[in-house]
Amino acid sequence: MKRVKFILPNGSLGPAVRKYLEPEYIIPQPDRTGFCGTMNGIDFYQLDRRTIPRFLKMSDFDAGLTGSDLLLESGVEGLEVICEVPFSRSSERPTRWVLAEPMRRSAPLQYGQTVQIGCELPRFGRIIMERCSHGFPFDIVTISGGEEQQVDHGLLSMVLVVTESGDSLTANGLQIIPGCEEMFISVPVIIARPDLSDKAREKLHELSATLRAGVGARSRIMVLCDLPSCVKLEELHLPSSVAPTIVKITKEWKSFVICIPLSDQGRVLVSLENAGAKGIVVQSVQGYLP
């Protein structure tokens, strides 16, 4: 059977993808041709994340992972989105595009004035600005880094930029324009040619499940303990996705296992202690799919 040719993105997203795919897919660093190696019937390559849609459309690659914003920027149509995976280079949150302006302007914008908006993805920027309802004339200026400084020195009126927290904008004297806090939510997407064989599609779904499980595990933990048999679980209001696993040990005790959000750890542990739980164990999760 012909192996699936899959493209990993270069840049800051690449290490996160590798981490979430382990240990099922241990992917080496690429050689000079971009080839990383073959794992589980998939040939992995690492190439420019911005050109992945074009590689799929015009070459013999089968699938790849890139940002949904870069897919829109490419202008390539007809590719299939296998799945979205909500994480970014530093967290499990997706990244958002925002429209920002200086906190203090040397001169106010005039009504009807064409606004110079800087964006590193010009086609994407035009599409997003045309979708919004702000109604002022604009030009998209292609920029590559230094967005905040260009606004600060008057080269641009606004910037359409990607951010996770917005801290760097504030540090450089910019503010997000009210109503423009989420001009576009960008998430990594696995995209593929539409003419894949059933076997190739099955391989991609296996890869997708592994990646999504790795991302999901980042924010989950397992809690195990012994509970008195008299404890009614519904009274504890535990945040499980499904009912906890319970096994009767003796007449007085039952074994209890639950998968919960990491953010609920403290509350759950206190609830279990107050209910008389013994031998409470907290474990990390290798993978989690809701």
Coordinates of C-alpha atoms in Angstrom, one line a residue:
M1 CA 0.0 0.0 0.0
K2 CA 1.2 3.5 -0.8
R3 CA 2.2 5.3 2.3
V4 CA 0.6 8.6 3.3
K5 CA 2.8 11.6 2.8
F6 CA 2.1 14.1 5.6
I7 CA 3.5 17.6 6.1
L8 CA 4.3 19.0 9.5
P9 CA 4.6 22.8 9.9
N10 CA 7.9 24.5 10.5
G11 CA 8.2 27.3 13.1
S12 CA 6.9 27.4 16.6
L13 CA 4.0 25.1 16.0
G14 CA 6.2 22.2 15.0
P15 CA 7.5 21.3 18.4
A16 CA 4.0 21.4 19.9
V17 CA 2.7 19.0 17.3
R18 CA 5.6 16.6 17.9
K19 CA 5.0 16.6 21.6
Y20 CA 1.3 15.9 21.3
L21 CA 1.9 13.0 18.9
E22 CA 4.3 11.2 21.2
P23 CA 4.8 8.4 22.1
E24 CA 2.9 6.8 19.2
Y25 CA 4.7 8.9 16.6
I26 CA 8.4 9.7 17.5
I27 CA 9.2 12.0 14.6
P28 CA 12.9 12.9 14.0
Q29 CA 14.1 16.3 12.9
P30 CA 14.0 16.7 9.1
D31 CA 17.0 16.2 6.7
R32 CA 17.9 18.7 4.1
T33 CA 15.0 17.6 1.9
G34 CA 12.5 18.1 4.7
F35 CA 12.0 14.3 5.1
C36 CA 11.7 13.3 8.8
G37 CA 11.1 9.6 8.6
T38 CA 8.3 6.9 8.4
M39 CA 6.1 6.0 11.4
N40 CA 3.0 3.8 11.4
G41 CA 2.7 3.9 7.7
I42 CA 3.0 7.6 7.3
D43 CA 6.0 9.5 5.7
F44 CA 6.5 12.7 7.6
Y45 CA 8.0 15.8 6.1
Q46 CA 8.5 19.3 7.6
L47 CA 8.0 22.2 5.3
D48 CA 7.0 25.9 5.3
R49 CA 3.7 26.1 7.1
R50 CA 2.5 28.8 4.8
T51 CA 2.9 26.7 1.7
I52 CA 1.4 23.5 2.9
P53 CA -2.0 24.1 1.2
R54 CA -0.1 24.7 -2.1
F55 CA 1.9 21.5 -1.7
L56 CA -1.3 19.5 -1.2
K57 CA -2.9 21.1 -4.2
M58 CA 0.0 21.0 -6.7
S59 CA 2.2 18.1 -5.5
D60 CA 1.9 14.5 -4.5
F61 CA 1.6 15.1 -0.7
D62 CA -1.6 13.8 0.8
A63 CA -2.2 15.8 4.0
G64 CA -0.6 18.3 6.4
L65 CA -1.2 20.5 9.4
T66 CA -1.2 24.3 9.3
G67 CA -3.2 27.2 10.8
S68 CA -6.7 28.0 9.6
D69 CA -5.5 31.5 9.0
L70 CA -2.7 30.3 6.7
L71 CA -5.2 28.1 4.8
L72 CA -7.3 31.2 4.1
E73 CA -4.2 33.3 3.2
S74 CA -3.2 30.6 0.6
G75 CA -6.3 31.0 -1.5
V76 CA -6.2 27.3 -2.2
E77 CA -9.7 25.8 -2.5
G78 CA -11.0 22.3 -2.6
L79 CA -9.0 20.8 0.3
E80 CA -10.7 18.8 2.9
V81 CA -10.5 19.7 6.6
I82 CA -10.1 16.5 8.5
C83 CA -10.2 18.1 11.9
E84 CA -9.5 21.2 14.0
V85 CA -7.2 20.9 17.0
P86 CA -7.6 23.8 19.5
F87 CA -4.1 24.6 20.7
S88 CA -1.4 27.1 20.0
R89 CA 2.4 27.1 20.3
S90 CA 2.3 27.7 24.1
S91 CA -1.2 26.6 25.3
E92 CA -4.2 24.6 24.5
R93 CA -6.0 27.8 23.6
P94 CA -6.4 28.8 19.9
T95 CA -4.9 32.1 18.8
R96 CA -6.9 35.1 17.9
W97 CA -6.5 37.9 15.4
V98 CA -7.2 41.3 16.8
L99 CA -7.4 44.9 15.4
A100 CA -5.3 47.3 17.5
E101 CA -4.5 51.0 17.4
P102 CA -2.3 53.3 19.5
M103 CA -3.4 54.2 23.0
R104 CA -2.6 57.8 22.2
R105 CA -2.5 59.2 18.7
S106 CA -0.6 62.3 17.7
A107 CA -3.5 63.3 15.4
P108 CA -7.0 61.8 15.3
L109 CA -8.2 59.9 12.3
Q110 CA -10.4 62.0 10.0
Y111 CA -13.8 60.8 8.8
G112 CA -13.5 59.1 5.4
Q113 CA -9.7 58.9 5.7
T114 CA -8.2 55.7 4.3
V115 CA -6.8 53.7 7.2
Q116 CA -3.4 52.0 6.7
I117 CA -3.7 48.6 8.4
G118 CA -0.6 46.5 8.7
C119 CA -0.9 42.7 8.5
E120 CA 1.7 40.0 7.8
L121 CA -0.9 38.0 5.8
P122 CA -2.2 40.5 3.2
R123 CA -4.9 38.4 1.5
F124 CA -6.1 37.1 4.8
G125 CA -6.2 40.7 6.1
R126 CA -8.3 41.9 3.3
I127 CA -10.8 39.1 3.6
I128 CA -11.2 39.6 7.4
M129 CA -11.6 43.4 7.1
E130 CA -14.1 43.0 4.3
R131 CA -16.2 40.7 6.5
C132 CA -16.4 43.2 9.4
S133 CA -18.9 46.0 9.5
H134 CA -16.7 49.0 10.6
G135 CA -17.3 50.7 7.3
F136 CA -14.2 52.8 6.9
P137 CA -11.9 52.7 3.8
F138 CA -8.7 50.9 4.3
D139 CA -5.5 49.6 2.7
I140 CA -3.7 46.5 3.8
V141 CA 0.0 47.0 4.1
T142 CA 2.2 43.9 4.1
I143 CA 4.4 43.8 7.1
S144 CA 6.8 41.3 8.5
G145 CA 7.5 41.8 12.2
G146 CA 7.8 45.1 14.1
E147 CA 4.1 45.8 13.8
E148 CA 3.9 47.7 17.1
Q149 CA 6.9 49.9 16.3
Q150 CA 5.5 50.8 12.9
V151 CA 2.3 52.0 14.5
D152 CA 4.2 53.8 17.2
H153 CA 6.2 55.8 14.6
G154 CA 3.2 56.6 12.4
L155 CA 3.9 54.3 9.5
L156 CA 0.6 52.5 10.1
S157 CA -2.8 53.6 11.6
M158 CA -3.7 50.1 12.9
V159 CA -2.5 46.6 12.9
L160 CA -4.3 43.3 12.4
V161 CA -2.2 40.9 14.4
V162 CA -2.3 37.5 16.0
T163 CA -2.1 37.2 19.8
E164 CA -2.9 34.9 22.7
S165 CA -2.9 37.2 25.7
G166 CA -2.5 40.7 24.2
D167 CA 0.3 41.5 26.6
S168 CA 2.8 42.4 23.9
L169 CA 0.4 44.9 22.4
T170 CA -0.1 46.6 25.8
A171 CA 3.6 46.7 26.4
N172 CA 4.1 48.5 23.1
G173 CA 1.4 51.1 23.7
L174 CA -1.3 49.5 21.6
Q175 CA -4.9 48.8 22.6
I176 CA -7.4 46.4 21.0
I177 CA -10.2 48.3 19.4
P178 CA -13.6 47.5 21.2
G179 CA -15.5 44.9 19.2
C180 CA -12.3 43.7 17.5
E181 CA -11.1 41.3 20.1
E182 CA -11.7 38.3 17.9
M183 CA -11.6 39.2 14.3
F184 CA -10.6 35.6 13.6
I185 CA -9.9 32.6 15.7
S186 CA -7.1 30.6 14.2
V187 CA -6.7 26.9 15.1
P188 CA -4.4 24.2 13.7
V189 CA -6.2 22.1 11.1
I190 CA -5.3 18.8 9.4
I191 CA -6.1 19.3 5.8
A192 CA -6.0 16.8 3.0
R193 CA -6.6 16.2 -0.7
P194 CA -10.2 15.2 -1.4
D195 CA -9.2 12.1 -3.4
L196 CA -7.6 10.1 -0.6
S197 CA -8.1 6.3 -0.6
D198 CA -10.0 4.8 2.3
K199 CA -6.8 3.4 3.7
A200 CA -5.1 6.8 3.6
R201 CA -8.1 8.4 5.2
E202 CA -8.0 5.8 8.0
K203 CA -4.4 6.6 8.7
L204 CA -5.2 10.3 8.9
H205 CA -8.0 9.7 11.4
E206 CA -5.7 7.6 13.6
L207 CA -3.1 10.5 13.5
S208 CA -5.9 13.0 14.2
A209 CA -7.2 11.0 17.2
T210 CA -3.7 10.7 18.7
L211 CA -3.1 14.5 18.3
R212 CA -6.4 15.5 19.7
A213 CA -6.0 13.1 22.6
G214 CA -2.5 14.6 23.4
V215 CA -3.9 18.1 23.4
G216 CA -6.9 17.0 25.6
A217 CA -4.6 15.4 28.1
R218 CA -2.8 18.6 28.9
S219 CA -5.8 19.9 30.9
R220 CA -7.0 16.7 32.5
I221 CA -6.0 14.5 35.5
M222 CA -7.2 11.2 36.9
V223 CA -8.2 11.0 40.6
L224 CA -8.4 7.6 42.3
C225 CA -9.4 6.9 45.9
D226 CA -11.4 4.7 48.2
L227 CA -14.8 6.1 49.3
P228 CA -17.1 5.0 52.1
S229 CA -20.0 3.1 50.5
C230 CA -22.5 5.4 52.1
V231 CA -21.3 8.4 50.1
K232 CA -23.8 9.6 47.4
L233 CA -21.7 10.8 44.5
E234 CA -24.4 13.1 43.2
E235 CA -24.1 15.2 46.4
L236 CA -20.4 15.9 45.6
H237 CA -21.2 17.6 42.3
L238 CA -18.0 16.3 40.6
P239 CA -17.0 17.7 37.2
S240 CA -16.6 14.4 35.2
S241 CA -17.4 14.2 31.5
V242 CA -19.1 10.8 32.1
A243 CA -20.1 9.0 35.3
P244 CA -17.1 8.0 37.5
T245 CA -15.9 4.4 37.6
I246 CA -16.9 2.7 40.8
V247 CA -16.1 -0.8 42.0
K248 CA -17.4 -2.2 45.3
I249 CA -14.5 -3.4 47.5
T250 CA -16.2 -4.4 50.8
K251 CA -19.5 -3.6 52.4
E252 CA -18.0 -0.4 53.8
W253 CA -15.8 0.8 50.9
K254 CA -15.9 1.3 47.2
S255 CA -13.1 2.2 44.8
F256 CA -13.5 5.4 42.8
V257 CA -11.9 6.7 39.6
I258 CA -12.7 10.0 37.8
C259 CA -11.2 12.1 35.0
I260 CA -11.5 15.8 35.7
P261 CA -10.3 19.2 34.4
L262 CA -6.9 20.2 36.0
S263 CA -8.5 23.5 37.0
D264 CA -10.9 21.6 39.3
Q265 CA -8.2 19.6 41.1
G266 CA -8.3 21.5 44.4
R267 CA -12.1 21.6 44.7
V268 CA -12.4 17.9 44.0
L269 CA -9.7 16.9 46.4
V270 CA -11.3 18.9 49.2
S271 CA -14.7 17.4 48.4
L272 CA -13.4 13.9 48.5
E273 CA -11.5 14.5 51.8
N274 CA -14.6 15.9 53.4
A275 CA -16.6 12.9 52.2
G276 CA -14.1 10.6 54.0
A277 CA -12.1 9.4 51.0
K278 CA -8.8 7.5 51.7
G279 CA -5.7 6.9 49.7
I280 CA -6.4 9.7 47.2
V281 CA -4.1 9.4 44.1
V282 CA -3.7 12.0 41.4
Q283 CA -2.3 10.9 38.1
S284 CA -1.4 12.7 34.8
V285 CA -3.3 11.6 31.7
Q286 CA -1.6 10.3 28.6
G287 CA -4.5 11.1 26.3
Y288 CA -8.0 12.4 26.6
L289 CA -10.9 12.6 24.1
P290 CA -14.2 14.0 25.3

